[in-house]
Coordinates of C-alpha atoms in Angstrom, one line a residue:
X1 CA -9.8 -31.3 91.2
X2 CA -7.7 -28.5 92.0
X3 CA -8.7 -25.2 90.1
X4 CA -4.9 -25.1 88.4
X5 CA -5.4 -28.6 87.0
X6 CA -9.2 -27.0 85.8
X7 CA -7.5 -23.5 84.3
X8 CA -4.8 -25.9 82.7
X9 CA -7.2 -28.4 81.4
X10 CA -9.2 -25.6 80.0
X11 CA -6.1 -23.8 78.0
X12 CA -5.2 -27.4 76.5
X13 CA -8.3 -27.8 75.4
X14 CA -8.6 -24.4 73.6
X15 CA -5.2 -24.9 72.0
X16 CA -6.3 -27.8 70.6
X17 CA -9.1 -26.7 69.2
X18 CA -7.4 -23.6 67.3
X19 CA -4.9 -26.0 65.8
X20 CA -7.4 -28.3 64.3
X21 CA -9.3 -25.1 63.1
X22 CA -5.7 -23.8 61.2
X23 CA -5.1 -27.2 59.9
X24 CA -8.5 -27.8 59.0
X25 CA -8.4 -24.8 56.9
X26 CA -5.2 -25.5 55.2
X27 CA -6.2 -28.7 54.4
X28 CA -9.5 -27.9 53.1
X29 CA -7.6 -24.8 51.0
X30 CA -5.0 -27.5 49.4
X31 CA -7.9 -30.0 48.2
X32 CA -10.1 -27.6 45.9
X33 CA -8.8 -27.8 42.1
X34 CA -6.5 -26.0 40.2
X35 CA -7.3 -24.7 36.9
X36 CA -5.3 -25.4 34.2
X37 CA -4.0 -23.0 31.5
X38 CA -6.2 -24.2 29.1
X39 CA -9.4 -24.8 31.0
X40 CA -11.5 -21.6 31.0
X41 CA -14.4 -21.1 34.1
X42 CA -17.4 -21.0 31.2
X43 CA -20.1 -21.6 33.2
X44 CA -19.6 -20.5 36.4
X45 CA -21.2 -17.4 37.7
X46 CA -19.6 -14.0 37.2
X47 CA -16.3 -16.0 35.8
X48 CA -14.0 -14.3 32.3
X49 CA -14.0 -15.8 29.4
X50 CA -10.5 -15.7 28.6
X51 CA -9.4 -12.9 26.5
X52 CA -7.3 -14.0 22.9
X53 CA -4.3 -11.9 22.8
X54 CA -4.4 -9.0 20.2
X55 CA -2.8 -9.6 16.8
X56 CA -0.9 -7.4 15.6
X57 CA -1.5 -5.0 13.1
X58 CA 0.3 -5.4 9.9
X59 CA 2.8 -3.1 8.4
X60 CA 3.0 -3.5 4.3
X61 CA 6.5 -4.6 5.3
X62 CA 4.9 -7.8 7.4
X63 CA 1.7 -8.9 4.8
X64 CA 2.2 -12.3 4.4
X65 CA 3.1 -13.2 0.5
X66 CA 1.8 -15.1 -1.9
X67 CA 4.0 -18.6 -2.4
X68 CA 7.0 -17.7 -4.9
X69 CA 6.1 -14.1 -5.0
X70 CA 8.7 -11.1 -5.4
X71 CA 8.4 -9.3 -2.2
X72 CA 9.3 -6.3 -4.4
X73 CA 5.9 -6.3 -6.3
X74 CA 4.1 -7.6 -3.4
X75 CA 2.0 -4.2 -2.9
X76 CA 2.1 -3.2 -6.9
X77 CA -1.6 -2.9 -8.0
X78 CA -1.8 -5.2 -11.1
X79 CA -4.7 -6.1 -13.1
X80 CA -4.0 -9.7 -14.2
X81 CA -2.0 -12.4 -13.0
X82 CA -0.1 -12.1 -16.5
X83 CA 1.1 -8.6 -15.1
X84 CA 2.0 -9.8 -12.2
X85 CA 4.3 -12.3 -14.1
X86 CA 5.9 -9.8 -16.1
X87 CA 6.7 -7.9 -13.4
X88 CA 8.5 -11.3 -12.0
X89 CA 10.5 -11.8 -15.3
X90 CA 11.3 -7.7 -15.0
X91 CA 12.7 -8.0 -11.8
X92 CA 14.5 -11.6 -12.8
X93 CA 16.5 -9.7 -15.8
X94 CA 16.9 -6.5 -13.5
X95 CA 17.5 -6.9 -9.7
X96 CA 17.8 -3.4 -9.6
X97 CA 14.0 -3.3 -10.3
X98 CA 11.5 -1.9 -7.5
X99 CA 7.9 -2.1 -8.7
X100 CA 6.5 0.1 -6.1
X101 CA 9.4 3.1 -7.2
X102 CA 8.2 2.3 -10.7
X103 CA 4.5 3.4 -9.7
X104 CA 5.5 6.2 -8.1
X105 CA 8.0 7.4 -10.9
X106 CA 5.2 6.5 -13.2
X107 CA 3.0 8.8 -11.7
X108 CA 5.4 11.7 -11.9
X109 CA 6.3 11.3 -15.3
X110 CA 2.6 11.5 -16.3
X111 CA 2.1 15.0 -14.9
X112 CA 5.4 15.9 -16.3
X113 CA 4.4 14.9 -19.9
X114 CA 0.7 16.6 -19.4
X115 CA 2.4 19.6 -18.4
X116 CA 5.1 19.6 -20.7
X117 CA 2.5 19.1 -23.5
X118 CA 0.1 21.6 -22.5
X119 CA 3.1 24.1 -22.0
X120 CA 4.9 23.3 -25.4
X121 CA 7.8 23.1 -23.6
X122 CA 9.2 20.3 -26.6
X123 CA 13.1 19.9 -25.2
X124 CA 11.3 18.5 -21.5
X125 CA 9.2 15.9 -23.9
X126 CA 12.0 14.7 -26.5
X127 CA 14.0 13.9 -23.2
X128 CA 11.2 11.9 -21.7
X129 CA 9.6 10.0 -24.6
X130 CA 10.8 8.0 -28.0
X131 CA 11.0 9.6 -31.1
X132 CA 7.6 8.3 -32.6
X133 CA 5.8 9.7 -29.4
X134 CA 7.6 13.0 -29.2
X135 CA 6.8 13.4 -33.0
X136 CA 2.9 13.4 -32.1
X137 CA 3.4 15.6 -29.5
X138 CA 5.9 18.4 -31.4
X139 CA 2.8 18.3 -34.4
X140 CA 0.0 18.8 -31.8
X141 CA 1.9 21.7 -30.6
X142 CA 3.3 23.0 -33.9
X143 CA -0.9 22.8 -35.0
X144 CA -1.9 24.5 -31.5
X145 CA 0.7 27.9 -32.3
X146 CA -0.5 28.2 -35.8
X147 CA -3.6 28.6 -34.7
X148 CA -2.7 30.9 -32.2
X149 CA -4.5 29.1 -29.4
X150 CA -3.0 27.9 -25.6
X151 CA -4.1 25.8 -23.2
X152 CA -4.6 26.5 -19.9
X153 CA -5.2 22.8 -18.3
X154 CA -4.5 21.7 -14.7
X155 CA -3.9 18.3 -13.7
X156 CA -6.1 17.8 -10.5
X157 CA -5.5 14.8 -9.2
X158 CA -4.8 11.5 -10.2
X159 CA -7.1 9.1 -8.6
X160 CA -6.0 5.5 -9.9
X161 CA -3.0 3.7 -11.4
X162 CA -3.0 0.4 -12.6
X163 CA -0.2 -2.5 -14.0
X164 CA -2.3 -3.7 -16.9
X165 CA 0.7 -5.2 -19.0
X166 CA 4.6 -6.0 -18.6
X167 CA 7.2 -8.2 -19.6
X168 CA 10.5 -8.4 -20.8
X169 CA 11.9 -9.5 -24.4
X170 CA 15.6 -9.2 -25.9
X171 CA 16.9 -6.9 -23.0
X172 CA 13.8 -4.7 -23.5
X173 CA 11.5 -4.4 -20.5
X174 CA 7.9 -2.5 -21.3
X175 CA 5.1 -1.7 -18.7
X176 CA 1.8 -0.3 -19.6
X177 CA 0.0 1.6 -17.2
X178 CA -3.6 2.7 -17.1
X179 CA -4.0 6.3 -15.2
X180 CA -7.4 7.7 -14.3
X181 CA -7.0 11.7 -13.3
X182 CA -9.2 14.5 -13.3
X183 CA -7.5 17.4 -15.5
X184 CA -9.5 21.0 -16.2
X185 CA -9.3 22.0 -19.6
X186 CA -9.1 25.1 -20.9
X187 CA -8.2 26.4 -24.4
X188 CA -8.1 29.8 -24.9
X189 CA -7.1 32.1 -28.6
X190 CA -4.9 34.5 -29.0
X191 CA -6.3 36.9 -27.7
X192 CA -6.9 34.7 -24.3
X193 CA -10.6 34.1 -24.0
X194 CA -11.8 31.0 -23.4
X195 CA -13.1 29.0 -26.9
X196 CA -13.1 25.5 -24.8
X197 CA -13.4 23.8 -21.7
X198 CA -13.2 25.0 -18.0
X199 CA -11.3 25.7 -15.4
X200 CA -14.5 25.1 -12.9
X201 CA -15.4 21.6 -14.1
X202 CA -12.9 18.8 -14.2
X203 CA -13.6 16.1 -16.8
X204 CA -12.2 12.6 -16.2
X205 CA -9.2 11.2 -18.3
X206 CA -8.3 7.5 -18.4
X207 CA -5.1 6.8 -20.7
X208 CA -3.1 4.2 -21.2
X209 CA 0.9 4.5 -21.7
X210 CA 3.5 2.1 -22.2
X211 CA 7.2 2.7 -20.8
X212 CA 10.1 0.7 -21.8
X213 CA 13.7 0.2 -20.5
X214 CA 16.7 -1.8 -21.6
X215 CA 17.4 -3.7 -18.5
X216 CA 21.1 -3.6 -18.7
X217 CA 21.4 0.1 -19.2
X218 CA 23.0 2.2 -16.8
X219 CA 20.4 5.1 -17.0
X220 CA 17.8 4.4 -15.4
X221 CA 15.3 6.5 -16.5
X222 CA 12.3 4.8 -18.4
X223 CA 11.0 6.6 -21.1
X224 CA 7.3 6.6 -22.5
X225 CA 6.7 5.1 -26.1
X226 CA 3.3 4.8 -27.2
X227 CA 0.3 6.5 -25.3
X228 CA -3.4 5.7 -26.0
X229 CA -6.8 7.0 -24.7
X230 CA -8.6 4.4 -22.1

């Protein structure tokens, strides 16, 4: 045998042996299994459980509601399903009506009431309240200056308020709210020294008020009409 025939013989055979390597590979490669989407590697070694995407946080906007509920007094805070209904039937006579505005106008007209008391300022409380209320308040204060006495209160905060009755009859819609606050008192005489309280120590106050609104008005200011201690 010639050594060309031998040098040729040899290259064949390498040739051949590096194609049945690639394709052995290839081959090999193509035959092991595919995981699926939904078939997690639990169980072998150093494999990822597969990580649940994130949900969401939820915006007040996006909390899921209650079957039939206004989303208008989704977020209100109410203490009785029968509050929660007539805060429905408000908002069924008056489409106008935003529960959550009604909290926060509520809370406002409390300190503006307190204040307005405390002050004697009696033209701020005969717009905000009905006559029967604005009468109590005009004696307290008429009783307060003949005594010669003032009070020097501060409304501190008010930490809670509550939906604890509503409903609507003959065009005449009524809340009543519960507030719980922390004032400082303070009553001083004439002469300004203190006779009561203290500016130092804030007591807590829980009072109950009741607001009322003809739905089909065109103002639409509520305005307070009867007042109670908690």
């Amino acid at each position: 045998m010639t050594p060309e025939i031998v040098i040729l013989a040899m290259i064949a055979a390498f040739l051949g042996l590096r194609l049945y390597s690639v394709l052995g590979r290839r081959a090999e490669h193509e035959e092991e299994p595919i995981a699926g989407r939904f078939e997690g590697q639990q169980g072998q070694p150093g494999a990822t459980r597969p990580q649940a995407p994130r949900r969401p946080e939820l915006r007040p906007d996006d909390q899921p509601q209650r079957a039939g509920q206004d989303p208008r007094i989704q977020q209100v805070p109410v203490t009785s399903p029968t509050a929660e209904r007539g805060l429905a039937a408000i908002a069924a006579a008056d489409r106008r009506f935003d529960a959550l505005a009604f909290i926060e106008g509520a809370r406002g007209a409390y300190r503006l009431v307190l204040e307005s008391f405390w002050k004697g300022d009696k033209a701020e409380l005969r717009a905000l309240c009905d006559a029967p209320v604005y009468e109590s308040f005009e004696s307290a204060i008429d009783a307060r200056i003949e005594a010669g006495e003032t009070l020097d209160n501060r409304l501190v905060r008010i930490e809670d308020v509550k939906i604890v009755a509503a409903g609507v009859e003959d065009g005449t819609a009524r809340i009543t709210l519960r507030f719980r606050s922390d004032i400082a008192a303070v009553t001083r005489d004439a002469e300004g020294n203190v006779v009561a309280g203290s500016l130092d120590d804030a007591i807590e106050a829980v009072d109950v008020w009741t607001f009322t609104r003809q739905v089909r008005s065109s103002d639409p200011d509520w305005i307070l009409e009867e007042t109670d201690a908690g």
